[in-house]
PDB file of C-alpha atoms in Angstrom:
ATOM      1  CA  UNK Q   1       1.035 -20.914   6.896  1.00  0.00           C
ATOM      2  CA  UNK Q   2       0.594 -21.318   3.406  1.00  0.00           C
ATOM      3  CA  UNK Q   3      -1.948 -19.513   1.068  1.00  0.00           C
ATOM      4  CA  UNK Q   4      -3.716 -21.245  -1.692  1.00  0.00           C
ATOM      5  CA  UNK Q   5      -2.368 -20.410  -5.376  1.00  0.00           C
ATOM      6  CA  UNK Q   6      -5.283 -18.493  -6.524  1.00  0.00           C
ATOM      7  CA  UNK Q   7      -5.593 -16.284  -3.782  1.00  0.00           C
ATOM      8  CA  UNK Q   8      -1.792 -15.792  -3.679  1.00  0.00           C
ATOM      9  CA  UNK Q   9      -2.248 -14.711  -7.412  1.00  0.00           C
ATOM     10  CA  UNK Q  10      -5.032 -12.445  -6.573  1.00  0.00           C
ATOM     11  CA  UNK Q  11      -3.398 -10.908  -3.854  1.00  0.00           C
ATOM     12  CA  UNK Q  12       0.167 -10.486  -5.398  1.00  0.00           C
ATOM     13  CA  UNK Q  13      -1.683  -8.852  -8.474  1.00  0.00           C
ATOM     14  CA  UNK Q  14      -3.767  -6.561  -6.467  1.00  0.00           C
ATOM     15  CA  UNK Q  15      -0.418  -5.578  -4.470  1.00  0.00           C
ATOM     16  CA  UNK Q  16       1.248  -4.879  -7.960  1.00  0.00           C
ATOM     17  CA  UNK Q  17      -1.439  -3.049  -9.208  1.00  0.00           C
ATOM     18  CA  UNK Q  18      -1.505  -0.952  -5.976  1.00  0.00           C
ATOM     19  CA  UNK Q  19       2.043  -0.268  -6.291  1.00  0.00           C
ATOM     20  CA  UNK Q  20       2.032   0.793  -9.752  1.00  0.00           C
ATOM     21  CA  UNK Q  21      -0.934   3.206  -9.584  1.00  0.00           C
ATOM     22  CA  UNK Q  22       0.540   4.778  -6.417  1.00  0.00           C
ATOM     23  CA  UNK Q  23       3.974   5.065  -7.832  1.00  0.00           C
ATOM     24  CA  UNK Q  24       2.285   6.606 -11.378  1.00  0.00           C
ATOM     25  CA  UNK Q  25       0.024   8.983  -9.149  1.00  0.00           C
ATOM     26  CA  UNK Q  26       3.037   9.961  -7.051  1.00  0.00           C
ATOM     27  CA  UNK Q  27       5.374  10.508 -10.138  1.00  0.00           C
ATOM     28  CA  UNK Q  28       2.319  12.431 -12.067  1.00  0.00           C
ATOM     29  CA  UNK Q  29       2.206  15.043  -9.296  1.00  0.00           C
ATOM     30  CA  UNK Q  30       5.787  16.459 -10.226  1.00  0.00           C
ATOM     31  CA  UNK Q  31       6.237  19.618 -11.439  1.00  0.00           C
ATOM     32  CA  UNK Q  32       7.634  17.993 -14.911  1.00  0.00           C
ATOM     33  CA  UNK Q  33       4.160  16.492 -15.382  1.00  0.00           C
ATOM     34  CA  UNK Q  34       2.096  19.466 -14.731  1.00  0.00           C
ATOM     35  CA  UNK Q  35       0.380  21.270 -17.467  1.00  0.00           C
ATOM     36  CA  UNK Q  36      -0.217  25.113 -17.722  1.00  0.00           C
ATOM     37  CA  UNK Q  37      -3.121  26.311 -19.613  1.00  0.00           C
ATOM     38  CA  UNK Q  38      -3.149  29.922 -18.699  1.00  0.00           C
ATOM     39  CA  UNK Q  39      -4.286  29.435 -15.139  1.00  0.00           C
ATOM     40  CA  UNK Q  40      -1.082  28.214 -13.669  1.00  0.00           C
ATOM     41  CA  UNK Q  41       0.410  24.987 -13.320  1.00  0.00           C
ATOM     42  CA  UNK Q  42      -2.127  22.019 -12.869  1.00  0.00           C
ATOM     43  CA  UNK Q  43      -1.361  18.365 -12.077  1.00  0.00           C
ATOM     44  CA  UNK Q  44      -1.112  15.877 -15.144  1.00  0.00           C
ATOM     45  CA  UNK Q  45      -4.758  15.082 -16.325  1.00  0.00           C
ATOM     46  CA  UNK Q  46      -3.718  11.471 -15.859  1.00  0.00           C
ATOM     47  CA  UNK Q  47      -3.444  11.779 -12.154  1.00  0.00           C
ATOM     48  CA  UNK Q  48      -6.831  11.634 -11.154  1.00  0.00           C
ATOM     49  CA  UNK Q  49      -7.290   8.279 -13.272  1.00  0.00           C
ATOM     50  CA  UNK Q  50      -4.215   6.926 -11.456  1.00  0.00           C
ATOM     51  CA  UNK Q  51      -5.610   7.958  -8.088  1.00  0.00           C
ATOM     52  CA  UNK Q  52      -9.084   6.401  -8.835  1.00  0.00           C
ATOM     53  CA  UNK Q  53      -7.455   3.172  -9.838  1.00  0.00           C
ATOM     54  CA  UNK Q  54      -5.279   2.867  -6.774  1.00  0.00           C
ATOM     55  CA  UNK Q  55      -8.473   3.482  -4.651  1.00  0.00           C
ATOM     56  CA  UNK Q  56     -10.388   0.794  -6.184  1.00  0.00           C
ATOM     57  CA  UNK Q  57      -7.081  -1.336  -5.965  1.00  0.00           C
ATOM     58  CA  UNK Q  58      -6.734  -0.280  -2.368  1.00  0.00           C
ATOM     59  CA  UNK Q  59     -10.366  -1.236  -1.608  1.00  0.00           C
ATOM     60  CA  UNK Q  60     -10.021  -4.809  -2.986  1.00  0.00           C
ATOM     61  CA  UNK Q  61      -6.454  -5.158  -1.142  1.00  0.00           C
ATOM     62  CA  UNK Q  62      -8.524  -4.172   2.071  1.00  0.00           C
ATOM     63  CA  UNK Q  63     -11.068  -7.035   1.452  1.00  0.00           C
ATOM     64  CA  UNK Q  64      -7.996  -9.507   0.977  1.00  0.00           C
ATOM     65  CA  UNK Q  65      -6.421  -8.533   4.012  1.00  0.00           C
ATOM     66  CA  UNK Q  66      -9.519  -9.522   5.872  1.00  0.00           C
ATOM     67  CA  UNK Q  67      -8.992 -12.879   4.558  1.00  0.00           C
ATOM     68  CA  UNK Q  68      -5.109 -12.901   4.909  1.00  0.00           C
ATOM     69  CA  UNK Q  69      -5.413 -11.957   8.571  1.00  0.00           C
ATOM     70  CA  UNK Q  70      -7.275 -15.128   9.460  1.00  0.00           C
ATOM     71  CA  UNK Q  71      -5.768 -17.606   7.197  1.00  0.00           C
ATOM     72  CA  UNK Q  72      -2.023 -16.218   7.199  1.00  0.00           C
ATOM     73  CA  UNK Q  73      -1.219 -13.610  10.035  1.00  0.00           C
ATOM     74  CA  UNK Q  74      -2.823 -14.997  13.185  1.00  0.00           C
ATOM     75  CA  UNK Q  75      -1.440 -18.573  12.620  1.00  0.00           C
ATOM     76  CA  UNK Q  76       1.925 -17.053  11.773  1.00  0.00           C
ATOM     77  CA  UNK Q  77       2.068 -14.944  14.807  1.00  0.00           C
ATOM     78  CA  UNK Q  78       0.982 -17.912  17.039  1.00  0.00           C
ATOM     79  CA  UNK Q  79       4.018 -20.030  15.490  1.00  0.00           C
ATOM     80  CA  UNK Q  80       6.210 -17.037  15.822  1.00  0.00           C
ATOM     81  CA  UNK Q  81       7.840 -17.352  12.318  1.00  0.00           C
ATOM     82  CA  UNK Q  82       9.455 -14.524  10.706  1.00  0.00           C
ATOM     83  CA  UNK Q  83       9.327 -12.485  13.528  1.00  0.00           C
ATOM     84  CA  UNK Q  84      10.891  -9.314  12.201  1.00  0.00           C
ATOM     85  CA  UNK Q  85       9.578  -9.087   8.707  1.00  0.00           C
ATOM     86  CA  UNK Q  86       6.038 -10.028   9.654  1.00  0.00           C
ATOM     87  CA  UNK Q  87       5.392  -7.300  12.307  1.00  0.00           C
ATOM     88  CA  UNK Q  88       7.451  -4.609  10.120  1.00  0.00           C
ATOM     89  CA  UNK Q  89       5.129  -5.444   7.303  1.00  0.00           C
ATOM     90  CA  UNK Q  90       2.042  -5.173   9.653  1.00  0.00           C
ATOM     91  CA  UNK Q  91       3.269  -1.898  10.851  1.00  0.00           C
ATOM     92  CA  UNK Q  92       3.896  -0.232   7.376  1.00  0.00           C
ATOM     93  CA  UNK Q  93       0.319  -1.717   6.090  1.00  0.00           C
ATOM     94  CA  UNK Q  94      -1.466  -0.028   9.532  1.00  0.00           C
ATOM     95  CA  UNK Q  95       0.158   3.282   8.472  1.00  0.00           C
ATOM     96  CA  UNK Q  96      -1.324   2.996   5.205  1.00  0.00           C
ATOM     97  CA  UNK Q  97      -4.604   1.885   6.402  1.00  0.00           C
ATOM     98  CA  UNK Q  98      -4.828   4.771   8.824  1.00  0.00           C
ATOM     99  CA  UNK Q  99      -3.658   7.425   6.549  1.00  0.00           C
ATOM    100  CA  UNK Q 100      -6.185   6.615   3.746  1.00  0.00           C
ATOM    101  CA  UNK Q 101      -9.267   7.958   5.469  1.00  0.00           C
ATOM    102  CA  UNK Q 102      -7.104  11.340   6.692  1.00  0.00           C
ATOM    103  CA  UNK Q 103      -6.235  12.079   3.157  1.00  0.00           C
ATOM    104  CA  UNK Q 104      -9.891  11.891   2.010  1.00  0.00           C
ATOM    105  CA  UNK Q 105     -11.495  13.509   4.931  1.00  0.00           C
ATOM    106  CA  UNK Q 106      -9.393  16.044   6.737  1.00  0.00           C
ATOM    107  CA  UNK Q 107     -10.581  19.609   6.204  1.00  0.00           C
ATOM    108  CA  UNK Q 108      -7.175  21.349   6.847  1.00  0.00           C
ATOM    109  CA  UNK Q 109      -5.048  21.290   3.566  1.00  0.00           C
ATOM    110  CA  UNK Q 110      -1.586  21.072   5.798  1.00  0.00           C
ATOM    111  CA  UNK Q 111      -2.563  18.168   7.568  1.00  0.00           C
ATOM    112  CA  UNK Q 112      -4.052  16.485   4.674  1.00  0.00           C
ATOM    113  CA  UNK Q 113      -0.615  17.096   2.791  1.00  0.00           C
ATOM    114  CA  UNK Q 114       1.124  15.605   6.038  1.00  0.00           C
ATOM    115  CA  UNK Q 115      -1.118  12.470   5.811  1.00  0.00           C
ATOM    116  CA  UNK Q 116      -0.489  12.279   2.084  1.00  0.00           C
ATOM    117  CA  UNK Q 117       3.332  12.487   2.703  1.00  0.00           C
ATOM    118  CA  UNK Q 118       3.395   9.997   5.437  1.00  0.00           C
ATOM    119  CA  UNK Q 119       1.041   7.610   3.189  1.00  0.00           C
ATOM    120  CA  UNK Q 120       3.409   8.046  -0.007  1.00  0.00           C
ATOM    121  CA  UNK Q 121       6.476   7.146   2.232  1.00  0.00           C
ATOM    122  CA  UNK Q 122       4.844   4.277   3.873  1.00  0.00           C
ATOM    123  CA  UNK Q 123       3.671   3.191   0.499  1.00  0.00           C
ATOM    124  CA  UNK Q 124       7.441   3.370  -0.973  1.00  0.00           C
ATOM    125  CA  UNK Q 125       9.048   1.563   2.314  1.00  0.00           C
ATOM    126  CA  UNK Q 126       6.319  -1.292   2.391  1.00  0.00           C
ATOM    127  CA  UNK Q 127       8.105  -2.899  -0.808  1.00  0.00           C
ATOM    128  CA  UNK Q 128      11.143  -3.967   0.744  1.00  0.00           C
ATOM    129  CA  UNK Q 129       9.580  -6.065   3.709  1.00  0.00           C
ATOM    130  CA  UNK Q 130       7.070  -7.203   1.578  1.00  0.00           C
ATOM    131  CA  UNK Q 131       9.738  -8.811  -0.971  1.00  0.00           C
ATOM    132  CA  UNK Q 132      11.850 -10.078   2.082  1.00  0.00           C
ATOM    133  CA  UNK Q 133       8.818 -11.737   3.654  1.00  0.00           C
ATOM    134  CA  UNK Q 134       7.764 -13.278   0.534  1.00  0.00           C
ATOM    135  CA  UNK Q 135      11.406 -14.767   0.002  1.00  0.00           C
ATOM    136  CA  UNK Q 136      12.399 -15.699   3.789  1.00  0.00           C
ATOM    137  CA  UNK Q 137      12.344 -19.376   4.443  1.00  0.00           C
ATOM    138  CA  UNK Q 138      10.049 -20.244   7.470  1.00  0.00           C
ATOM    139  CA  UNK Q 139      12.040 -21.391  10.549  1.00  0.00           C
TER     140      UNK Q 139
END
């Protein structure tokens, strides 16, 4: 099912911001970007800003996914087009959506770190099926 031009632009723009801020937050957590003010290494002071921007973009993306589900995913599932790319993309998005509250609300630091790793890997992997889905010709 084809999406409107404005909605598609909003969805792609939000996706780009989401991916860029997620990548920035991940990169700013590296040892290379940590600062030391005498109390040991701390994450870059830019990392919280990247995480906040990522969270806001994620909320907007979640709202857009509600419309996307009804206008695009359900009709596509009924037509059985793009049978491999669509479900792969849906599975990765489901992992991202399910790990987000775990990152915020788990009390166990080790479990929260595990959820963060799963979220980061799913976020890194989601780009390939997303781009392939955009480029694939309907059958």
